[in-house]
PDB file of C-alpha atoms in Angstrom:
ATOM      1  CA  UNK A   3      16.930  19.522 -18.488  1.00 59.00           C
ATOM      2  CA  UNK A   4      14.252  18.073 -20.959  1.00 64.00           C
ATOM      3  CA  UNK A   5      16.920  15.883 -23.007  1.00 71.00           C
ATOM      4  CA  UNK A   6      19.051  14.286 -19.805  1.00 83.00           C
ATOM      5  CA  UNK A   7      15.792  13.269 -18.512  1.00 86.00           C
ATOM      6  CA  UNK A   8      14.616  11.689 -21.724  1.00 82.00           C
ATOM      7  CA  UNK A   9      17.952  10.110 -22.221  1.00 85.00           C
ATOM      8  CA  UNK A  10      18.219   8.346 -18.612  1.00 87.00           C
ATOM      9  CA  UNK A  11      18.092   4.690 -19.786  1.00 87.00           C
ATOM     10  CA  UNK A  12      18.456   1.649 -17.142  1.00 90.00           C
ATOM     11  CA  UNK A  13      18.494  -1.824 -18.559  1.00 93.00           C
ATOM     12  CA  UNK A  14      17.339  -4.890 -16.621  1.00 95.00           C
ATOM     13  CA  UNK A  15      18.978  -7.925 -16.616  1.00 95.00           C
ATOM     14  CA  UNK A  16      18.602  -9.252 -13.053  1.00 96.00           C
ATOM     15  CA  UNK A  17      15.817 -11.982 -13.340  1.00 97.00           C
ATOM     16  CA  UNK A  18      12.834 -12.939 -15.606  1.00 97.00           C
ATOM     17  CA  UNK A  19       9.349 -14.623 -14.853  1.00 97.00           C
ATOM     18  CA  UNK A  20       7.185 -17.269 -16.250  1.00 96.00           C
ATOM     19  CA  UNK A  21       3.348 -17.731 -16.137  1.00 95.00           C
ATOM     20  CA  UNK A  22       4.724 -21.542 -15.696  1.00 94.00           C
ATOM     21  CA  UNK A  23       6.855 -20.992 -12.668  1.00 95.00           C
ATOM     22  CA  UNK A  24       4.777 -18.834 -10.320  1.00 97.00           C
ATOM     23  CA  UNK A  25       2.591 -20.146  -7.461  1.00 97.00           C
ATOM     24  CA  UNK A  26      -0.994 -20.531  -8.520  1.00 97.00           C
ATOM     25  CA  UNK A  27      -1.997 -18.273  -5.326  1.00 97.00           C
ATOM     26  CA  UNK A  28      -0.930 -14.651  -6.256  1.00 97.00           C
ATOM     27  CA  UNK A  29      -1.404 -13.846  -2.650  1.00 97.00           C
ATOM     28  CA  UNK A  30       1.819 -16.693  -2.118  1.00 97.00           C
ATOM     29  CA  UNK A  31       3.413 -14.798  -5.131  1.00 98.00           C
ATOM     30  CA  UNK A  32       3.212 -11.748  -3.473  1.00 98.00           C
ATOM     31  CA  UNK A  33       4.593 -13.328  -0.197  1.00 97.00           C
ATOM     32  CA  UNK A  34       7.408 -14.948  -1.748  1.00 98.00           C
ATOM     33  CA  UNK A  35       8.240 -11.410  -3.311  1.00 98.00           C
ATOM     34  CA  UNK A  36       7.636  -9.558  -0.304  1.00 98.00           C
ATOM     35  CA  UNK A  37       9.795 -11.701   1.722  1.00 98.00           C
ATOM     36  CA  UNK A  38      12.686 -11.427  -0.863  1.00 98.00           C
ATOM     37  CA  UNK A  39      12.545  -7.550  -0.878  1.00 98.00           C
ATOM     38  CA  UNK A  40      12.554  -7.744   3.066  1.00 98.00           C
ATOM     39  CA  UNK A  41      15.744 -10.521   2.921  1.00 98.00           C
ATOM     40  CA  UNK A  42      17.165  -8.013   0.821  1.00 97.00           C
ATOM     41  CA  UNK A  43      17.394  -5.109   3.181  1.00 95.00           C
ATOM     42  CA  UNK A  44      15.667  -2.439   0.668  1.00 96.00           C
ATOM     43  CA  UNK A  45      15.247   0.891   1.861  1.00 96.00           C
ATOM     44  CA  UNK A  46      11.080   0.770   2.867  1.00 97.00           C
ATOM     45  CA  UNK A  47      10.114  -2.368   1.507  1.00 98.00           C
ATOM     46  CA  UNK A  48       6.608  -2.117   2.878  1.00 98.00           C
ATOM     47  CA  UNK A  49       5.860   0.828   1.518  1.00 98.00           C
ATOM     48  CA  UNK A  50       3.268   0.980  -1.286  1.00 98.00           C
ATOM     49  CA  UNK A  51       1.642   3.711  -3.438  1.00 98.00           C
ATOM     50  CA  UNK A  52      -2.285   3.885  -3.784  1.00 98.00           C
ATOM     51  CA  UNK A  53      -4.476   5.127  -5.813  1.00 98.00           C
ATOM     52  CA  UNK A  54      -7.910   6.274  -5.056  1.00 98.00           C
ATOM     53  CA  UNK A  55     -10.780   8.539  -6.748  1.00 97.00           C
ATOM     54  CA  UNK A  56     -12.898  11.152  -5.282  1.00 96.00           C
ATOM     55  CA  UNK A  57     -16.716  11.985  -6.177  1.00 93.00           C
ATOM     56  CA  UNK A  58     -16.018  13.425  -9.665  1.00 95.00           C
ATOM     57  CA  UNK A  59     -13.595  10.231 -10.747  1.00 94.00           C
ATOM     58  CA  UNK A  60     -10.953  12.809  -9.884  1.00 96.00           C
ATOM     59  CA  UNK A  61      -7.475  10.556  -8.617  1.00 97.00           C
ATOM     60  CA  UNK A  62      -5.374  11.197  -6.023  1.00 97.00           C
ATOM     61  CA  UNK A  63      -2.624   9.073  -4.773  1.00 98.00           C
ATOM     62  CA  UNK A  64       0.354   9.011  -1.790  1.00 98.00           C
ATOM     63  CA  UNK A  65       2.667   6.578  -0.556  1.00 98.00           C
ATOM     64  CA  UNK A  66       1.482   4.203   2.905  1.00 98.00           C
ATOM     65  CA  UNK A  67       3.091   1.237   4.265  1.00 98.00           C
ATOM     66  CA  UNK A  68       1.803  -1.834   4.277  1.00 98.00           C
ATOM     67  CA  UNK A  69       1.275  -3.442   7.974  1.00 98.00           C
ATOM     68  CA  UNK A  70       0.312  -6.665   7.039  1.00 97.00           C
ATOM     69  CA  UNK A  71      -1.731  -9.474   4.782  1.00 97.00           C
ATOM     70  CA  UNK A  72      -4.094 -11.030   6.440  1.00 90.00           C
ATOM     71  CA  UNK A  73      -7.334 -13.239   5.333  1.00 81.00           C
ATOM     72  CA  UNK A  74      -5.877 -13.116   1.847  1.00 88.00           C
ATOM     73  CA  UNK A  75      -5.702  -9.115   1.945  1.00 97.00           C
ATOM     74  CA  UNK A  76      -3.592  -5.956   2.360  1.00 98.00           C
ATOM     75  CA  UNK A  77      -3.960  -4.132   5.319  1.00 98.00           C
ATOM     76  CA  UNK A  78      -2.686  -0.459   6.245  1.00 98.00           C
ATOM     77  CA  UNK A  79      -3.744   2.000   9.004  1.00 98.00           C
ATOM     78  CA  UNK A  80      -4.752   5.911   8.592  1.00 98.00           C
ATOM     79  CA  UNK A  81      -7.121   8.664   9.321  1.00 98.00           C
ATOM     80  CA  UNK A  82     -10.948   7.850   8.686  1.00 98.00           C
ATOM     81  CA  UNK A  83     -11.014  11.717   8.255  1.00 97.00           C
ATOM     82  CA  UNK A  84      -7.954  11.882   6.081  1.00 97.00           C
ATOM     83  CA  UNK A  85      -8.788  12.813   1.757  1.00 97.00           C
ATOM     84  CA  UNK A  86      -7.838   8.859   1.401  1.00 98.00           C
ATOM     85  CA  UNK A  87      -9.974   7.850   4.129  1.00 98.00           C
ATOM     86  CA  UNK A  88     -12.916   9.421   2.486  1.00 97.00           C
ATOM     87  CA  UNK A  89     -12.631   8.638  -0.783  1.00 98.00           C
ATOM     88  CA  UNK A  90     -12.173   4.754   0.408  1.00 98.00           C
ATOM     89  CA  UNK A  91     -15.402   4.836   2.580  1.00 98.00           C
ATOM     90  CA  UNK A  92     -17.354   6.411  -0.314  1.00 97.00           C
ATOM     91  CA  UNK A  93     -15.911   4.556  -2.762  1.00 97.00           C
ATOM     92  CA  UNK A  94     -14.561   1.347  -1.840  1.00 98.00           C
ATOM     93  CA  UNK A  95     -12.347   0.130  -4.698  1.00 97.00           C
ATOM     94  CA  UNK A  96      -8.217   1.520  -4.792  1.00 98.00           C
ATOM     95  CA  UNK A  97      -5.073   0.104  -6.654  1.00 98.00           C
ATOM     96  CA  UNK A  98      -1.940  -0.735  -4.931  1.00 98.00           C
ATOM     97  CA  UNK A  99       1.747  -0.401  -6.483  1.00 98.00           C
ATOM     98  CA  UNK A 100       5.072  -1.760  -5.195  1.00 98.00           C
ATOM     99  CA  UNK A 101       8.074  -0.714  -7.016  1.00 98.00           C
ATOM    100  CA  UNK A 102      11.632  -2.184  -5.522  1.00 98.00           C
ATOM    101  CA  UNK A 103      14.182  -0.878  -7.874  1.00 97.00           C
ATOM    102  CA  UNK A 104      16.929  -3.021  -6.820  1.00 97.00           C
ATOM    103  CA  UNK A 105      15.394  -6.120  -7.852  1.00 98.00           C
ATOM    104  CA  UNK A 106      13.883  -4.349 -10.959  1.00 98.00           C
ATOM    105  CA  UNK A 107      10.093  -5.610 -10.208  1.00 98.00           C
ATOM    106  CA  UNK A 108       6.824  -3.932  -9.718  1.00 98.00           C
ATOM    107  CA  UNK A 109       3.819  -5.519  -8.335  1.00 98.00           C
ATOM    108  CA  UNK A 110       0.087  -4.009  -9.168  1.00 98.00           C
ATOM    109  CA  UNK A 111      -2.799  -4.939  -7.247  1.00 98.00           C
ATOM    110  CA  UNK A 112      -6.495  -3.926  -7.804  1.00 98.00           C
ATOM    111  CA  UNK A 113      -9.478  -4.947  -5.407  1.00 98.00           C
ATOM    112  CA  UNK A 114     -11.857  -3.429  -3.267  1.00 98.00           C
ATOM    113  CA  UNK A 115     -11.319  -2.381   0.243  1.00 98.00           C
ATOM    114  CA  UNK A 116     -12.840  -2.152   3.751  1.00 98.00           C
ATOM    115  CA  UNK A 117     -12.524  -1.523   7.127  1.00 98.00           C
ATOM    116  CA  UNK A 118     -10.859  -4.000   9.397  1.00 97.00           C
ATOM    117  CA  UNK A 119     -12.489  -4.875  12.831  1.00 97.00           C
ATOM    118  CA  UNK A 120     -11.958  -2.081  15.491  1.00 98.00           C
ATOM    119  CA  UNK A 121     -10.239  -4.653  17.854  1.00 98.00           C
ATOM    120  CA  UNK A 122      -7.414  -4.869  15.088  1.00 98.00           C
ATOM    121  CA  UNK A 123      -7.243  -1.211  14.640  1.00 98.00           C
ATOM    122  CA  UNK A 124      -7.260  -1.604  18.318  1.00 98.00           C
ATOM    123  CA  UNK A 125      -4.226  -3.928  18.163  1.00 98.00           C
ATOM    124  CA  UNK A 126      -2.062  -2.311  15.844  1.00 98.00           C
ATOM    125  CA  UNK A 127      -2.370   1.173  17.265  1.00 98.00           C
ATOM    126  CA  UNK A 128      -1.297  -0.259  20.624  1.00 98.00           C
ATOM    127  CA  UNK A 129       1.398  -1.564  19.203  1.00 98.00           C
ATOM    128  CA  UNK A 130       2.978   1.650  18.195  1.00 98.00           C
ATOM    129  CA  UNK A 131       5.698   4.083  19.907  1.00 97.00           C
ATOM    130  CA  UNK A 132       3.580   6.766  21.822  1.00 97.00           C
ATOM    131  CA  UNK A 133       5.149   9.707  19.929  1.00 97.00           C
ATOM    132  CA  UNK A 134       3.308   7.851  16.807  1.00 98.00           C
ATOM    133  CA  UNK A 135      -0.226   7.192  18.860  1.00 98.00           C
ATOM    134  CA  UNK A 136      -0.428  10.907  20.285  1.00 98.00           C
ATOM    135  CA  UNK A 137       0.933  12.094  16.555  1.00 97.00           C
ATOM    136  CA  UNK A 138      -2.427  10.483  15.032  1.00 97.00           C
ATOM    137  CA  UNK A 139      -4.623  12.154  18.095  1.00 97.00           C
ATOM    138  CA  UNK A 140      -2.798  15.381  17.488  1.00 97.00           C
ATOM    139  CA  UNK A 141      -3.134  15.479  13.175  1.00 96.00           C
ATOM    140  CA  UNK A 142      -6.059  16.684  11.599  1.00 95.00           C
ATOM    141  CA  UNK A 143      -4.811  14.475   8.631  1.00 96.00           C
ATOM    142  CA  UNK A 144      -5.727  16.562   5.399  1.00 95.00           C
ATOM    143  CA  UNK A 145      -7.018  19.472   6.514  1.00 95.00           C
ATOM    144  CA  UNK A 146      -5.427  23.045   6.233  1.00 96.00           C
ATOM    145  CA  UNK A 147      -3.664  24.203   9.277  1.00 96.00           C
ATOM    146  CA  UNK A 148      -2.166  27.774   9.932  1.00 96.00           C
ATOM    147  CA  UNK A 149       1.410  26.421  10.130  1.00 98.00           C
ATOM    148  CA  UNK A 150       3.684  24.262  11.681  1.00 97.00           C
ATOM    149  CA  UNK A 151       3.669  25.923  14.997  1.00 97.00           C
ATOM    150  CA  UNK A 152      -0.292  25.028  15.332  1.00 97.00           C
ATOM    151  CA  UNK A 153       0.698  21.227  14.630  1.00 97.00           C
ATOM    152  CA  UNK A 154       3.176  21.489  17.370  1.00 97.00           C
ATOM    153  CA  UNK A 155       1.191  23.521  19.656  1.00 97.00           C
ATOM    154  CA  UNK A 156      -2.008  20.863  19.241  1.00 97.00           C
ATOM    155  CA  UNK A 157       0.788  18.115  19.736  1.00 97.00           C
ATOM    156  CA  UNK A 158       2.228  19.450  23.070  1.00 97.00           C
ATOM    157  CA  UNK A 159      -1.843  19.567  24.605  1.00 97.00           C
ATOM    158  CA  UNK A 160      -2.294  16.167  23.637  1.00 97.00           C
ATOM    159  CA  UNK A 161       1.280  15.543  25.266  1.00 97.00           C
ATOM    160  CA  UNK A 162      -0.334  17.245  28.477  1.00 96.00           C
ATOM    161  CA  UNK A 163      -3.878  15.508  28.145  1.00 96.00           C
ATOM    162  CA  UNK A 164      -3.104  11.849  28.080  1.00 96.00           C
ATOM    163  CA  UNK A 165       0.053  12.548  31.148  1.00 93.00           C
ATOM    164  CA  UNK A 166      -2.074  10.548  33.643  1.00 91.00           C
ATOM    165  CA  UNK A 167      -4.565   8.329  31.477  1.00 95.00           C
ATOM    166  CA  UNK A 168      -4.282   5.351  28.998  1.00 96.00           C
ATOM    167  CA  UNK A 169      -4.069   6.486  25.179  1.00 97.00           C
ATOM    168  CA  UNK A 170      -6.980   5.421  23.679  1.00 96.00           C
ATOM    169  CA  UNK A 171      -7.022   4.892  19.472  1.00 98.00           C
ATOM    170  CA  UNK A 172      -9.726   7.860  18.293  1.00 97.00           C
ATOM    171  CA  UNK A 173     -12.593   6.489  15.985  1.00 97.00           C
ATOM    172  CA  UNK A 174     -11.704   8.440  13.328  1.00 97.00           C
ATOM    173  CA  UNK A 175      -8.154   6.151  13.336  1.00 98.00           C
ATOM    174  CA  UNK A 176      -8.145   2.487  11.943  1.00 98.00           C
ATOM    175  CA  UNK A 177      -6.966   0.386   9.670  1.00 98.00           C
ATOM    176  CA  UNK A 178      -8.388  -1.139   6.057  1.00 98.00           C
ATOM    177  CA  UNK A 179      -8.173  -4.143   4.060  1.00 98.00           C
ATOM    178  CA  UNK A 180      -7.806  -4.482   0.443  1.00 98.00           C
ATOM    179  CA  UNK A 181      -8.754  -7.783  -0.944  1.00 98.00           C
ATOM    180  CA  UNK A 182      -7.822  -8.238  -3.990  1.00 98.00           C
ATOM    181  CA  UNK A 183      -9.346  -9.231  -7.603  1.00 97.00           C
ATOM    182  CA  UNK A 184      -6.147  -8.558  -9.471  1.00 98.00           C
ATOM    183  CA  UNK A 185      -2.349  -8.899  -9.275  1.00 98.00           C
ATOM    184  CA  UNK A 186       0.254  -8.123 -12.135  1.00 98.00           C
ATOM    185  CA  UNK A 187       3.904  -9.176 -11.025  1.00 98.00           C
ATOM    186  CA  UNK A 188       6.264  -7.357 -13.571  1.00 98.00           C
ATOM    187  CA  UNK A 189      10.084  -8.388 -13.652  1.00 98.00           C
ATOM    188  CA  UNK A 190      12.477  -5.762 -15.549  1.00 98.00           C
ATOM    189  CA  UNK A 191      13.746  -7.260 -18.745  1.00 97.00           C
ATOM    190  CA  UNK A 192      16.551  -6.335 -21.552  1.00 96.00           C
ATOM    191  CA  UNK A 193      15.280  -4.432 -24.601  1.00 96.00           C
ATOM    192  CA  UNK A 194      12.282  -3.047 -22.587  1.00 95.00           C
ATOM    193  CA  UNK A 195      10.565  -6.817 -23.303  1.00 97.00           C
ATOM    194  CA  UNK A 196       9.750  -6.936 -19.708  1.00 98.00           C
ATOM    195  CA  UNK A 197       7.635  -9.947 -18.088  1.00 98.00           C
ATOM    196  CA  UNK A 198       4.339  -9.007 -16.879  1.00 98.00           C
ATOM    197  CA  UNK A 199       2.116 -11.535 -15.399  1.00 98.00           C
ATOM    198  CA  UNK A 200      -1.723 -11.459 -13.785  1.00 98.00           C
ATOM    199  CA  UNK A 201      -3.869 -13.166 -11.999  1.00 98.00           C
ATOM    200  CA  UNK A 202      -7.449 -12.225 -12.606  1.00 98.00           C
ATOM    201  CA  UNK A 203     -10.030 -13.370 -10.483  1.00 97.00           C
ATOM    202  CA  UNK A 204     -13.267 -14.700 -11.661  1.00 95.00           C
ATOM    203  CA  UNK A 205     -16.159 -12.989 -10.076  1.00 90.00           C
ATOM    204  CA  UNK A 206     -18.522 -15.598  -9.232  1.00 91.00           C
ATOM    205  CA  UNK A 207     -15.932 -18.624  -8.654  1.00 93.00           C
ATOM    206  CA  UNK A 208     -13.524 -17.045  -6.802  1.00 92.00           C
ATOM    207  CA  UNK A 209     -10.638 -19.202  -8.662  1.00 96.00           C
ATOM    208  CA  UNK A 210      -7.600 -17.464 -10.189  1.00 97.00           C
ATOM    209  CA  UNK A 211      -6.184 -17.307 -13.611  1.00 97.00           C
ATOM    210  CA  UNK A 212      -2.859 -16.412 -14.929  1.00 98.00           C
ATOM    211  CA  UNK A 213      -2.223 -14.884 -17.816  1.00 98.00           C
ATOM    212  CA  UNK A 214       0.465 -12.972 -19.534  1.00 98.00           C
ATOM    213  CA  UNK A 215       0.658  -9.424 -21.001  1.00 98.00           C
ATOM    214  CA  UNK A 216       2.605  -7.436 -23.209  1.00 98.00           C
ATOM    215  CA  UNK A 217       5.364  -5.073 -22.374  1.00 97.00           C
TER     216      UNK A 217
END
């Protein structure tokens, strides 16, 4: 098993990427990606790994999708209460990655992040299908539960509960924002020579620089 995985080999040739070519906003960069992944009907475009540390430095990361990019930042929804929701209030810094195969790219993103305004949490959860509001009332996101039964048990009272009344978001349920101090766009290239490129922004002017790295 050992050697077929260490012989799987996949060579890019699809596109390349120059530092002289790309927008001089990386937030436009990542829009003009974004909307090519979306025009290209991936499987789950939006969704986005990230990566955050506990108390001891320890990492943890999971998969979330991305609901939108507002005020030059990333926004996704979860539970406060949740391990990531935690580790993000306590310590507010987490690193995004976007990997979409078919166009052989990956896009890395570093900043610090936030809560957005309950009123937008407000929005968004409103704006979901009710299985998905009274699924997020129901979860104890994180925590250890007997089984699957209790999950479906605790699911079918908050089924019965909220019958004859408005579902209301909990306060443990919102969204953040990360805003972001550094992008790298990388582009799969032949002989492993792959483009990377990153914007790095300077801390007390705000502006953006681009710069390349090596593969």
């Amino acid at each position: 098993m050992n050697k077929d995985i260490a012989a799987i080999r996949q060579e890019y040739t699809l596109k390349s990427l120059d530092e002289r070519e790309v927008s001089k906003d990386p937030i436009e960069q990542f829009n003009n990606w974004l909307t090519e992944a979306l025009d290209s009907l991936l499987h789950e475009p939006t969704a986005m790994h990230i990566a955050t540390v506990d108390a001891n430095g320890r990492p943890s990361g999971r998969i979330v999708l991305l609901k939108g990019v507002e005020n030059n930042g990333l926004v996704f929804y979860t539970n406060y209460d949740s391990r990531k929701g935690k580790e993000l209030i306590k310590h507010p810094q987490a690193c995004i990655t976007f990997f979409w195969p078919e166009l052989e790219r990956q896009i890395r993103i570093e900043g610090v992040v936030e809560k957005v305004s309950p009123e937008m949490s407000d929005e968004y959860f409103n704006s979901r299908p009710v299985s998905s509001r009274l699924g997020a009332i129901a979860s104890p996101q994180s925590k250890k539960i007997k089984s699957r039964d209790t999950l479906e048990a605790e699911f079918s009272k908050v089924i019965d509960s909220f019958k004859d009344r408005e579902i209301v978001r909990p306060e443990n349920w919102g969204g953040f924002i990360l805003k972001p101090d550094y992008f790298e766009f990388w582009q799969g290239r032949s002989s492993r020579l792959h483009d990377r490129i990153v914007y790095e922004q300077n801390e007390n002017s705000k502006e953006w620089t681009i710069g390349r790295l090596a593969p």
